[in-house]
Coordinates of C-alpha atoms in Angstrom, one line a residue:
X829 CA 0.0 0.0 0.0
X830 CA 1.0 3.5 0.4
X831 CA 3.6 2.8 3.5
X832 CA 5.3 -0.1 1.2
X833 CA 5.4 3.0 -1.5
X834 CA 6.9 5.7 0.6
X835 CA 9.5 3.1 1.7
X836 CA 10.5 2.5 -1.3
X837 CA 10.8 6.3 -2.1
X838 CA 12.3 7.1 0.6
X839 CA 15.9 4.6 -0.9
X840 CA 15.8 6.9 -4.1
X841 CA 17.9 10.0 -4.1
X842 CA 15.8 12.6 -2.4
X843 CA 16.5 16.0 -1.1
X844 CA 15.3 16.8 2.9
X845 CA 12.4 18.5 1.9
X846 CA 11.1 15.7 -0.2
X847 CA 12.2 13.2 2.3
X848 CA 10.4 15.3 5.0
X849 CA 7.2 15.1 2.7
X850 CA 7.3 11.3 2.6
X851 CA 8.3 11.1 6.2
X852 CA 4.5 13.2 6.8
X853 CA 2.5 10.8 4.2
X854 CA 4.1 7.6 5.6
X855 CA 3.1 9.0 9.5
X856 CA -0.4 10.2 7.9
X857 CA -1.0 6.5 6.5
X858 CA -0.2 4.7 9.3
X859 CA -2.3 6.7 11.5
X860 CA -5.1 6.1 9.4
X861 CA -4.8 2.4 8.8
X862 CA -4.8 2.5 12.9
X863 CA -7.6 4.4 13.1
X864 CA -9.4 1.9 10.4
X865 CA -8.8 -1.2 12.1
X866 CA -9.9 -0.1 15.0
X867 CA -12.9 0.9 13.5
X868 CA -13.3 -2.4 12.4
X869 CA -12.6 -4.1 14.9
X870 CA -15.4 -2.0 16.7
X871 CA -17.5 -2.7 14.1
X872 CA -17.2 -6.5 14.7
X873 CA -17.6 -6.7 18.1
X874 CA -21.0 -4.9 17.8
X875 CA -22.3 -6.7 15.2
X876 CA -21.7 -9.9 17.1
X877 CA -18.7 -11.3 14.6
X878 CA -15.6 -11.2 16.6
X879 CA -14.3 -14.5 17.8
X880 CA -11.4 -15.1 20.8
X881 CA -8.8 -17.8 19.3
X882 CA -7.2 -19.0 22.4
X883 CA -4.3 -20.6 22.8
X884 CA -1.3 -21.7 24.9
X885 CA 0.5 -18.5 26.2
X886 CA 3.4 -17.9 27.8
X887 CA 2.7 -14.9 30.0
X888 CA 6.6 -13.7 30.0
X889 CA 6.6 -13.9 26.2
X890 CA 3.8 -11.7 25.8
X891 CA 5.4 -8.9 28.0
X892 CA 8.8 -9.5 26.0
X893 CA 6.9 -8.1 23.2
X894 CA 5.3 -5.8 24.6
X895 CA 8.7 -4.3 25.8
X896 CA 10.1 -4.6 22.4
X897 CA 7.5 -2.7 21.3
X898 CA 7.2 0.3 23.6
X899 CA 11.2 0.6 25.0
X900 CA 11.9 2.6 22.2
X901 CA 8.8 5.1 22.3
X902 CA 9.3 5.5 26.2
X903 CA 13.1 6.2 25.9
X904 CA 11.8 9.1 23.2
X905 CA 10.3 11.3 26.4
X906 CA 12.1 9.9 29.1
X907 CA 10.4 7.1 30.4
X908 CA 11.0 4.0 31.8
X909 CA 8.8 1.0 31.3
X910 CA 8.9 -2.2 32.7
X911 CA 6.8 -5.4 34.2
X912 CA 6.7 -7.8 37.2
X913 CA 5.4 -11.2 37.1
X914 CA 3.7 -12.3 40.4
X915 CA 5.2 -15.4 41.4
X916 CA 1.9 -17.4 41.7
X917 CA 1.4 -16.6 38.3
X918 CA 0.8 -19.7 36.1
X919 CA 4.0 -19.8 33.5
X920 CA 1.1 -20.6 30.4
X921 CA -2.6 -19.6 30.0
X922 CA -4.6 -20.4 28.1
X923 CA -6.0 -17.3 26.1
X924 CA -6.3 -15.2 22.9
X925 CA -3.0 -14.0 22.7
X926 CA -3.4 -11.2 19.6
X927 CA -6.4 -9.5 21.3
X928 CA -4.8 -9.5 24.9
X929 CA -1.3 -7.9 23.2
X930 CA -3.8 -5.3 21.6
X931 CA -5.4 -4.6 25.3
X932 CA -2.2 -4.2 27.1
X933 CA -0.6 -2.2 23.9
X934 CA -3.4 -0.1 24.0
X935 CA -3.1 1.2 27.6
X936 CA 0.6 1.4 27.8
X937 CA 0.8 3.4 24.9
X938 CA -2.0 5.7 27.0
X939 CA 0.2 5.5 29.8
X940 CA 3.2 6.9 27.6
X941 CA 1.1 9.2 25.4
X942 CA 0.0 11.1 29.6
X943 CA 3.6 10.7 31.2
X944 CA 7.2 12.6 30.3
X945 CA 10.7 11.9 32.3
X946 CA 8.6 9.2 34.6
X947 CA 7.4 5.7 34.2
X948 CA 5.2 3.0 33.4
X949 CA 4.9 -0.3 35.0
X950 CA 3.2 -3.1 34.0
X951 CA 2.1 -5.9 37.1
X952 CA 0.4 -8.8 36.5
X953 CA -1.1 -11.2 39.6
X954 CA -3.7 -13.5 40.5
X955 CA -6.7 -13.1 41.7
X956 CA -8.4 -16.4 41.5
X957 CA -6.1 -20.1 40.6
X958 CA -7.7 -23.5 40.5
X959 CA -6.1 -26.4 38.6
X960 CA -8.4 -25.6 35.4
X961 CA -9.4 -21.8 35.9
X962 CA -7.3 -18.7 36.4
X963 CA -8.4 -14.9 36.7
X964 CA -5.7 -12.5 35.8
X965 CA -5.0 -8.9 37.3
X966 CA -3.4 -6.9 35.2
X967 CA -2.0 -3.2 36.2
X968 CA -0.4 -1.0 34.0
X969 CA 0.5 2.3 36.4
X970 CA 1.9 5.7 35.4
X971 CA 3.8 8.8 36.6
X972 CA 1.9 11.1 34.2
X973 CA -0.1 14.0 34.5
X974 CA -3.6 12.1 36.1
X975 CA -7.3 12.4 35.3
X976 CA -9.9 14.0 36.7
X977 CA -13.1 12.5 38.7
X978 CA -15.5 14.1 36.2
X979 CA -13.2 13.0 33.1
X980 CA -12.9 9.3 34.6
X981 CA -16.3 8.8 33.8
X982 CA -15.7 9.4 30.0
X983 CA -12.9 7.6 29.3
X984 CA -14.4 4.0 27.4
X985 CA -16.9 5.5 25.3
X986 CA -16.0 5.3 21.8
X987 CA -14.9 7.8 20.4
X988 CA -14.5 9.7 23.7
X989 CA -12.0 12.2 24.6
X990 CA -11.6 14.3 27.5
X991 CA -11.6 17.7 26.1
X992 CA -10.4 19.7 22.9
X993 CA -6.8 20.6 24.4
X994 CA -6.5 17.2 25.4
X995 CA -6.9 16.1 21.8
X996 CA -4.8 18.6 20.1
X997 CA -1.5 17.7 22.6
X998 CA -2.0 14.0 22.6
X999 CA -4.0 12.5 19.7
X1000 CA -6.0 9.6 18.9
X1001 CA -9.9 8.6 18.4
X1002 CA -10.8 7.5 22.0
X1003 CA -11.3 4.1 20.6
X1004 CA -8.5 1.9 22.1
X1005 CA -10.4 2.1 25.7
X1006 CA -13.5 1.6 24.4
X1007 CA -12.2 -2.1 22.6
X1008 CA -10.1 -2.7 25.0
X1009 CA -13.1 -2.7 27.4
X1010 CA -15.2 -5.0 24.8
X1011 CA -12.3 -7.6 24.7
X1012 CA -12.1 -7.8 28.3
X1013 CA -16.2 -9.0 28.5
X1014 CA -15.4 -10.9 25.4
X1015 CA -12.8 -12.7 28.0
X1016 CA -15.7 -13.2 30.9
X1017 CA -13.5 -9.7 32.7
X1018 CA -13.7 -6.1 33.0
X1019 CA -11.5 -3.3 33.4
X1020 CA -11.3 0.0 35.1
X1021 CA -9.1 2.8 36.2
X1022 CA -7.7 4.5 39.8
X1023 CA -6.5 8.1 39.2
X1024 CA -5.6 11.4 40.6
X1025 CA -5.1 14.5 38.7
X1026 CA -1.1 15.2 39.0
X1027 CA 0.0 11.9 40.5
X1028 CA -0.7 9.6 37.9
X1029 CA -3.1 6.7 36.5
X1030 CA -3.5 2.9 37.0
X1031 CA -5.5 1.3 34.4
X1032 CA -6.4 -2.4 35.6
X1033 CA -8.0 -5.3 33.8
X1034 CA -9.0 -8.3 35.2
X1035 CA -9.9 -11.6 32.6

């Protein structure tokens, strides 16, 4: 698509302006193909056609990933980000691995998007272990700049955002919460949030 065409531009001989260009159409087109698939995937869960594929999943892995992902866009303002495994935590689960990856990617890059010069820490625990069944707690916790009582309230409706200024600094749809909180049913959980304006947020999930 358009990305694997900028790419390809972008090895030709250019001059910075051009290459600045590119640079804006390749950001522009990944943004939007974010902003599709979210809306499909929206669009799916109401309509009753999205289906969980679970599988065997090593818990550590998935965070590995998750790190690999976000190190680099934390180091970019500062932050740290890290995760700690209880250890009564099950090494494998049994769960839909892609969908969890999006819930987790979704509100640490929130946490990173809200926090400069601090961190973000990922936890995860148990709340409930039998030999067939386990309920997961997961908390991803920031030093970022906090939400409000009144704006807590908002925050997963689609398409919700908590003011104008808000949007204009940090970007995005307001969808990411609002799936995020759909998976998490879809996984017989739910999820929430614990904040404070000025001392930071701890968005929690529980599946």
């Amino acid at each position: 698509g358009v990305i694997g065409m900028v790419d390809l531009l972008c090895d030709s001989p250019l001059n910075e302006d051009q290459k600045d260009y590119l640079q804006t159409i390749r950001k522009s087109s990944e943004t939007l193909l974010h902003i599709l698939n979210d809306i499909l995937d929206l669009a799916k869960i109401e309509a009753g056609k999205m289906v969980l594929h679970s599988a065997d999943l090593v818990i550590e892995d998935l965070l590995d990933r998750l790190m690999s992902l976000f190190t680099p866009i934390a180091h970019q303002k500062g932050n740290k980000v890290t995760y700690v495994i209880e250890p009564n935590v099950p090494k494998v689960v049994l769960a839909d691995e892609t969908r969890l990856l999006q819930i987790l990617s979704n509100l640490t890059s929130n946490a990173l998007k809200f926090t400069e010069n601090g961190t973000v820490k990922i936890s995860v625990s148990t709340v409930h272990l039998t030999e067939s069944n386990v309920d997961l707690k997961v908390r991803v916790s920031d030093s970022g700049i906090g939400i409000s009582p009144k704006d807590l309230k908002k925050l997963f409706s689609a398409f919700q955002q908590l003011d104008n200024s808000t949007s204009k600094n940090y970007g995005g749809t307001g969808l990411g919460l609002a799936i995020s909180r759909e998976f998490c049913k879809m996984m017989d959980g739910e999820i929430g949030v614990e904040s404070e304006e000025g001392k930071g947020s701890t968005f929690w999930l529980r599946i």
